[in-house]
Short mmCIF file of C-alpha atoms in Angstrom, two decimals:
data_model
loop_
_atom_site.label_atom_id
_atom_site.label_comp_id
_atom_site.label_asym_id
_atom_site.label_seq_id
_atom_site.Cartn_x
_atom_site.Cartn_y
_atom_site.Cartn_z
CA GLU A 152 72.91 144.89 47.49
CA ARG A 153 70.25 142.92 49.44
CA VAL A 154 71.30 139.60 48.54
CA ARG A 155 74.65 140.35 49.98
CA ALA A 156 73.49 141.73 53.18
CA GLU A 157 71.40 138.45 53.34
CA LEU A 158 74.34 136.38 52.41
CA THR A 159 76.65 138.22 54.92
CA LYS A 160 74.02 137.49 57.66
CA VAL A 161 73.75 133.86 56.69
CA GLN A 162 77.64 133.52 56.76
CA ALA A 163 77.84 135.10 60.25
CA LYS A 164 75.33 132.82 61.49
CA ALA A 165 76.89 129.75 60.00
CA GLU A 166 80.32 130.88 61.65
CA ALA A 167 78.46 131.69 64.93
CA ALA A 168 76.94 128.09 64.90
CA GLU A 169 80.49 126.56 63.62
CA GLN A 170 81.98 128.46 66.78
CA SER A 171 79.28 127.16 69.20
CA HIS A 172 79.55 123.53 67.93
CA GLN A 173 83.49 123.59 68.46
CA GLU A 174 83.05 124.79 71.97
CA GLN A 175 80.57 122.31 72.55
CA ARG A 176 82.79 119.69 71.50
CA LYS A 177 85.88 121.27 73.55
CA LYS A 178 83.44 120.93 76.50
CA ALA A 179 82.47 117.50 75.81
CA ALA A 180 86.14 116.31 75.38
CA THR A 181 86.95 118.17 78.44
CA GLU A 182 84.38 116.52 80.41
CA ILE A 183 85.17 112.91 78.89
CA HIS A 184 88.48 113.45 79.70
CA LYS A 185 87.86 114.20 83.41
CA MET A 186 85.36 111.01 83.53
CA ALA A 187 88.35 109.14 81.93
CA GLU A 188 90.73 110.04 85.12
CA ARG A 189 87.91 109.48 87.53
CA LEU A 190 87.29 105.94 86.11
CA ASN A 191 91.03 105.37 86.15
CA ALA A 192 91.06 106.43 89.72
CA VAL A 193 88.26 104.38 90.79
CA GLN A 194 89.43 101.31 89.07
CA ALA A 195 92.82 101.94 91.25
CA GLU A 196 90.92 102.22 94.28
CA ARG A 197 88.98 99.04 93.47
CA ASP A 198 92.00 97.08 92.56
CA GLN A 199 93.82 98.29 95.93
CA ALA A 200 90.84 97.40 97.74
CA ARG A 201 90.66 93.82 96.18
CA GLN A 202 94.39 93.51 97.07
CA ASP A 203 93.77 94.66 100.75
CA ALA A 204 90.84 92.38 100.98
CA GLY A 205 92.92 89.42 99.75
CA SER A 206 95.62 90.16 102.18
CA ALA A 207 93.02 90.54 105.09
CA ARG A 208 91.80 86.93 104.08
CA GLU A 209 95.27 85.71 104.19
CA ARG A 210 95.90 87.05 107.56
CA ALA A 211 92.66 85.85 108.85
CA ALA A 212 93.53 82.48 107.83
CA GLU A 213 96.73 82.46 109.29
CA LEU A 214 95.64 83.72 112.64
CA ALA A 215 92.63 81.17 112.67
CA GLY A 216 95.41 78.40 111.89
CA GLN A 217 97.31 79.95 114.91
CA LEU A 218 94.24 79.89 117.22
CA THR A 219 93.66 76.27 116.25
CA ALA A 220 97.03 75.12 117.08
CA HIS A 221 96.75 77.11 120.28
CA GLN A 222 93.66 75.60 121.46
CA LYS A 223 94.88 71.86 120.58
CA GLN A 224 97.94 72.91 122.83
CA ALA A 225 95.79 74.02 125.54
CA THR A 226 93.42 71.02 125.26
CA ALA A 227 96.62 68.59 125.55
CA LEU A 228 98.02 70.70 128.51
CA LEU A 229 94.66 70.44 130.28
CA ALA A 230 94.57 66.69 129.58
CA ARG A 231 98.29 66.28 131.22
CA LEU A 232 97.11 68.33 134.23
CA ALA A 233 93.84 66.44 134.74
CA PRO A 234 95.50 63.24 135.90
CA ALA A 235 97.74 64.93 138.00
CA GLU A 236 95.03 66.75 139.71
CA ALA A 237 93.05 63.70 140.17
CA GLN A 238 96.38 61.98 141.85
CA ASP A 239 96.92 65.13 143.95
CA ASN A 240 93.07 65.35 144.95
CA PRO A 241 92.05 61.45 145.37
CA GLY A 242 88.79 62.51 147.52
CA CYS A 243 87.30 64.94 144.33
#
């Protein structure tokens, strides 16, 4: 009888340990799933940021080109106006 009681006790402990282990595995699996979702979200944010940065670089290059063109046009206009001003104001 004592052996049966001891066996029942050991079986109960084993079942409790197994149940605890299963709960820990479920928690770990849930945590891993959450971490994987977060990783995917962060990677998507990173990819979007890279794309936005690339677009910003392209736009900056475009604007720099436009600025250079405007500066050349302004320089050319000033060069045309300078001789005309010199003719209008010969005393300067």
